[in-house]
Coordinates of C-alpha atoms in Angstrom, one line a residue:
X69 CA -12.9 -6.5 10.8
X70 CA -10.8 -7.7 13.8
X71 CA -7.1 -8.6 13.1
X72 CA -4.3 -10.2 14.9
X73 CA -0.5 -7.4 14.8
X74 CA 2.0 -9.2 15.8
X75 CA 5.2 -7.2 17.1
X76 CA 6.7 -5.3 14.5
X77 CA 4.2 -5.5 11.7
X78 CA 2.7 -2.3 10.2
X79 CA -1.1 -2.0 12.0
X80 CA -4.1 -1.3 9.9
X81 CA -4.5 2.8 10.0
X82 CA -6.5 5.3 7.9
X83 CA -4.7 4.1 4.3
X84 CA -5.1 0.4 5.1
X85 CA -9.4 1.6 5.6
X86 CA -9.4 3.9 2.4
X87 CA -7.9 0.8 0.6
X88 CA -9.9 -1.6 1.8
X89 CA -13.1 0.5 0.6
X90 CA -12.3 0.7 -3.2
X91 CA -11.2 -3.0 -3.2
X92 CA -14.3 -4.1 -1.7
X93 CA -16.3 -2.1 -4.2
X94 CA -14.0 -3.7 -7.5
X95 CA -17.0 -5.7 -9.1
X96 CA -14.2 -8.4 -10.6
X97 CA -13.3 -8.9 -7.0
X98 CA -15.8 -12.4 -6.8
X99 CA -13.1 -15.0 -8.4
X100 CA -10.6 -13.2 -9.2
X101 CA -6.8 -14.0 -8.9
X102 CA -5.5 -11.4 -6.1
X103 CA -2.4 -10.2 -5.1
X104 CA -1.6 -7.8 -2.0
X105 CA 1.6 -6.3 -2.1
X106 CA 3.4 -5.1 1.4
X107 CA 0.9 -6.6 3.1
X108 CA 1.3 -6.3 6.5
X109 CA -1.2 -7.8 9.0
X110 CA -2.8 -9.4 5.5
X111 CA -6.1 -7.0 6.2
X112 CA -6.9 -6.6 2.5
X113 CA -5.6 -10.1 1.4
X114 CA -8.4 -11.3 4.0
X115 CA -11.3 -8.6 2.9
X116 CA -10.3 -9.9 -0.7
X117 CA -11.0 -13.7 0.4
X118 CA -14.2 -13.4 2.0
X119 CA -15.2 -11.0 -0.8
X120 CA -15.1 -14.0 -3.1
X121 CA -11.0 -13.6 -4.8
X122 CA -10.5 -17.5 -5.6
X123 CA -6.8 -17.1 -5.4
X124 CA -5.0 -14.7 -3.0
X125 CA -1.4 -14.6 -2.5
X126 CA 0.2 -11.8 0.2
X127 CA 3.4 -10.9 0.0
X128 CA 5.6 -8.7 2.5
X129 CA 9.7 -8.4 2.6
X130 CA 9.5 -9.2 6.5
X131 CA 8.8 -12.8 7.9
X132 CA 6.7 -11.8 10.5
X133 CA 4.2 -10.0 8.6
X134 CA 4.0 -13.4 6.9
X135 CA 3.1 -15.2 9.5
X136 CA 1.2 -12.6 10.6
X137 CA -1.1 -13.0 7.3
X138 CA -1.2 -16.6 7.6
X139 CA -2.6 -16.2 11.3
X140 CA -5.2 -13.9 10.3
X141 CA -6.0 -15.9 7.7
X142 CA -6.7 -19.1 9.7
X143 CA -8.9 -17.4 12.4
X144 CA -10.7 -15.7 9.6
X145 CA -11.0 -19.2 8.1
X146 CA -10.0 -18.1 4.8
X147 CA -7.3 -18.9 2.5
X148 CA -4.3 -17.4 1.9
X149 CA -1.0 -17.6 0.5
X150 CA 1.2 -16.0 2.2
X151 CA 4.9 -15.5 1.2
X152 CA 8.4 -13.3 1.5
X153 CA 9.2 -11.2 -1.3
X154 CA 9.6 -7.4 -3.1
X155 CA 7.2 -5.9 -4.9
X156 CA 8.5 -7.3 -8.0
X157 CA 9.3 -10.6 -7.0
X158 CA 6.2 -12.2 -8.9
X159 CA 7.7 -14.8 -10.8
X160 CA 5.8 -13.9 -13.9
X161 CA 2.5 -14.6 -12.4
X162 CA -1.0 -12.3 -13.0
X163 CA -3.0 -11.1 -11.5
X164 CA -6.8 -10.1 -11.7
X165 CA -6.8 -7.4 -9.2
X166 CA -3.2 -6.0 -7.3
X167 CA -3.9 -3.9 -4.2
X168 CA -0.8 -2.2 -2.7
X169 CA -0.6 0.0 0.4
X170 CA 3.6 0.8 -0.1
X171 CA 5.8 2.9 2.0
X172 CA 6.0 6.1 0.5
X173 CA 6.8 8.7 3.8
X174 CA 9.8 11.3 2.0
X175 CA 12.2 10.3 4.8
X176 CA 16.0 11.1 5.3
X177 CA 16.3 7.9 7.3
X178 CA 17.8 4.1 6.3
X179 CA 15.0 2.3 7.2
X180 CA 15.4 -0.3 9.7
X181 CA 12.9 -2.6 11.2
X182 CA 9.5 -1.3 11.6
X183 CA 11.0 1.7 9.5
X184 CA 10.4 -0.5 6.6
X185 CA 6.8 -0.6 6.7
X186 CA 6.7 3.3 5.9
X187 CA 10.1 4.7 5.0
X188 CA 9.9 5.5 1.3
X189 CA 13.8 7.9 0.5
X190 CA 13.6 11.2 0.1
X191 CA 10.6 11.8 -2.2
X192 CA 9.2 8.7 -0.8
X193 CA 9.3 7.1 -4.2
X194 CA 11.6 4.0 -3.6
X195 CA 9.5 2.0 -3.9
X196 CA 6.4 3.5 -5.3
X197 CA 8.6 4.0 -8.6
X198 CA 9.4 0.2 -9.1
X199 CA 6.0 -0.5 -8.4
X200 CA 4.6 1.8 -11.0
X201 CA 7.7 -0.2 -13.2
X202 CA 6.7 -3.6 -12.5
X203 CA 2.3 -3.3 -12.8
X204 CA 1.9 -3.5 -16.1
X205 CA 4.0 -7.1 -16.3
X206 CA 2.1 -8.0 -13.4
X207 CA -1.6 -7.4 -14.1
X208 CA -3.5 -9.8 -16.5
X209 CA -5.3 -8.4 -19.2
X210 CA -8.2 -6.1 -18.6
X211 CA -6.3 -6.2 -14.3
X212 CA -6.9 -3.4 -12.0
X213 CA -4.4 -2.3 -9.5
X214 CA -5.2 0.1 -6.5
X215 CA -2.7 1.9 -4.7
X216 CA -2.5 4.1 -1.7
X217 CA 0.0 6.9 -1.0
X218 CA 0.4 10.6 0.4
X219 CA 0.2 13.4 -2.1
X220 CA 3.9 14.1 -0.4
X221 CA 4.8 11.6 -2.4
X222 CA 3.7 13.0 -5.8
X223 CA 0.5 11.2 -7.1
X224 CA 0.9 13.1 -10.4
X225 CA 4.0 10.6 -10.8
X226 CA 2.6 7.8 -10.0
X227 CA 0.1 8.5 -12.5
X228 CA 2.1 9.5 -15.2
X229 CA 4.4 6.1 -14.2
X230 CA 1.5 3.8 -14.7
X231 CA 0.1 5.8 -18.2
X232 CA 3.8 5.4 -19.3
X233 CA 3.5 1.6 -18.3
X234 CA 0.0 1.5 -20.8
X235 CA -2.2 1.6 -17.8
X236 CA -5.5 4.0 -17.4
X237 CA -5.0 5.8 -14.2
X238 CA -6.6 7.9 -11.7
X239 CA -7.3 9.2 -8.3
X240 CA -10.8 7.3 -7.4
X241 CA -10.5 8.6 -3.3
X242 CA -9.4 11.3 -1.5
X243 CA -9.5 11.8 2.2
X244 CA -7.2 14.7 4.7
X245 CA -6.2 13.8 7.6
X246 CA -3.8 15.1 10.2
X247 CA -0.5 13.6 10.6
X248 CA 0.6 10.6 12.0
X249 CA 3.5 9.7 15.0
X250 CA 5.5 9.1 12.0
X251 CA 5.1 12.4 9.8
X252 CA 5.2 14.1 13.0
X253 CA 8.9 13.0 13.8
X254 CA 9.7 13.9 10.3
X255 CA 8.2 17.2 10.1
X256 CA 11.1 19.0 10.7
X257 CA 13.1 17.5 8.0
X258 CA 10.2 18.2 5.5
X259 CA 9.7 21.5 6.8
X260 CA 13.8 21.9 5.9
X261 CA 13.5 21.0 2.5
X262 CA 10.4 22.8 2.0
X263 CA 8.4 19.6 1.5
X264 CA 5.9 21.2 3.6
X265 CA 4.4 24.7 4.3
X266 CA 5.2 25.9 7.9
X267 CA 2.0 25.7 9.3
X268 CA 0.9 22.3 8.0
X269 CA -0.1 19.1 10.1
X270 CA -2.4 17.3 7.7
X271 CA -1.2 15.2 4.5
X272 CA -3.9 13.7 1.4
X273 CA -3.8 10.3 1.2
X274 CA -5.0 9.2 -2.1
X275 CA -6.1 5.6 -3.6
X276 CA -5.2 5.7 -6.9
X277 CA -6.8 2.8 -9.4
X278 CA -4.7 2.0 -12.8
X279 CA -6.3 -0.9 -15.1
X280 CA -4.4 -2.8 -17.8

């Protein structure tokens, strides 16, 4: 699926793709109420629309990933709402189906910018904890949510986060694959804090699906 990046938004890579392929195979996708959290370009906010969602809303903490979305959404002639927000800036609104692709690199940097898009703290939890915190209030009853992270960022957490929240939980997708520009500045930092073994260049990303 072609998409319009605009400068400074995050670009569709390999967890964007793995994401994208469980929430095109979620059988309540077809008029379901849909939300994609740290959206981006909108990719999956899109797939979700012309898989059939009858309400999609994309949210992102940066204004031009929103306008972003909304482009993407008009030349994919789908609709879209597209807004600014945290991932637990809902309103009190559920959803049917909550797909998230969060920054969750372990990272001793203060993200700035474009660092926002993947700069998750030290364990690379900030924000994948208050998601995990703010699912279950989020999803409507019987509501899937599918997340994407490293397993540097602890998916046993995660899961025990969401089973804590009164969620099912578990990995559904696996795939390795060799690091990125950005694990490849930070390697030396995790090899430092013995967040990685010395002779590692490859990191698990894993799509984790939790239903209410």
């Amino acid at each position: 699926m072609w998409l319009l990046t605009l400068p400074g938004v995050y670009r569709p890579w390999h967890d964007t793709w793995l994401l994208a392929r469980a929430l095109a195979s979620e059988r309540s996708l077809p008029g379901a109420r849909v939300l994609d959290l740290c959206t981006g370009t909108g990719a999956l906010a899109v797939l979700a629309a012309r898989r059939g969602a009858a309400d999609v809303t994309a949210v992102d903490i940066r204004t031009n990933a929103v306008w972003n979305v909304r482009l993407n959404a008009l030349l994919r002639r789908v609709s879209v709402q597209a807004r600014r927000g945290d991932v637990d800036s809902t309103n009190g609104s559920r959803f049917d189906v909550i797909v998230a692709n969060p920054p969750y690199v372990p990272t001793d940097v203060t993200p700035r910018g474009g660092q926002r898009h993947w700069a998750g703290g030290p364990d690379g939890r900030a924000v994948l904890d208050r998601l995990c915190a703010a699912t279950g209030r989020m999803l409507a009853p019987g509501g899937v949510l599918l997340l994407v992270q490293s397993s540097l960022s602890n998916e046993e957490r995660t899961l025990e986060r969401l089973r804590t929240s009164g969620l099912t939980a578990e990995v559904v997708d696996r795939r390795w694959l060799p690091f990125g520009p950005v694990l490849l500045q930070q390697r030396d930092w995790l090899l430092t804090g013995q967040r990685i073994a010395a002779d590692q260049y490859e990191e698990e990303l894993v799509v984790i699906r939790a239903r209410r």
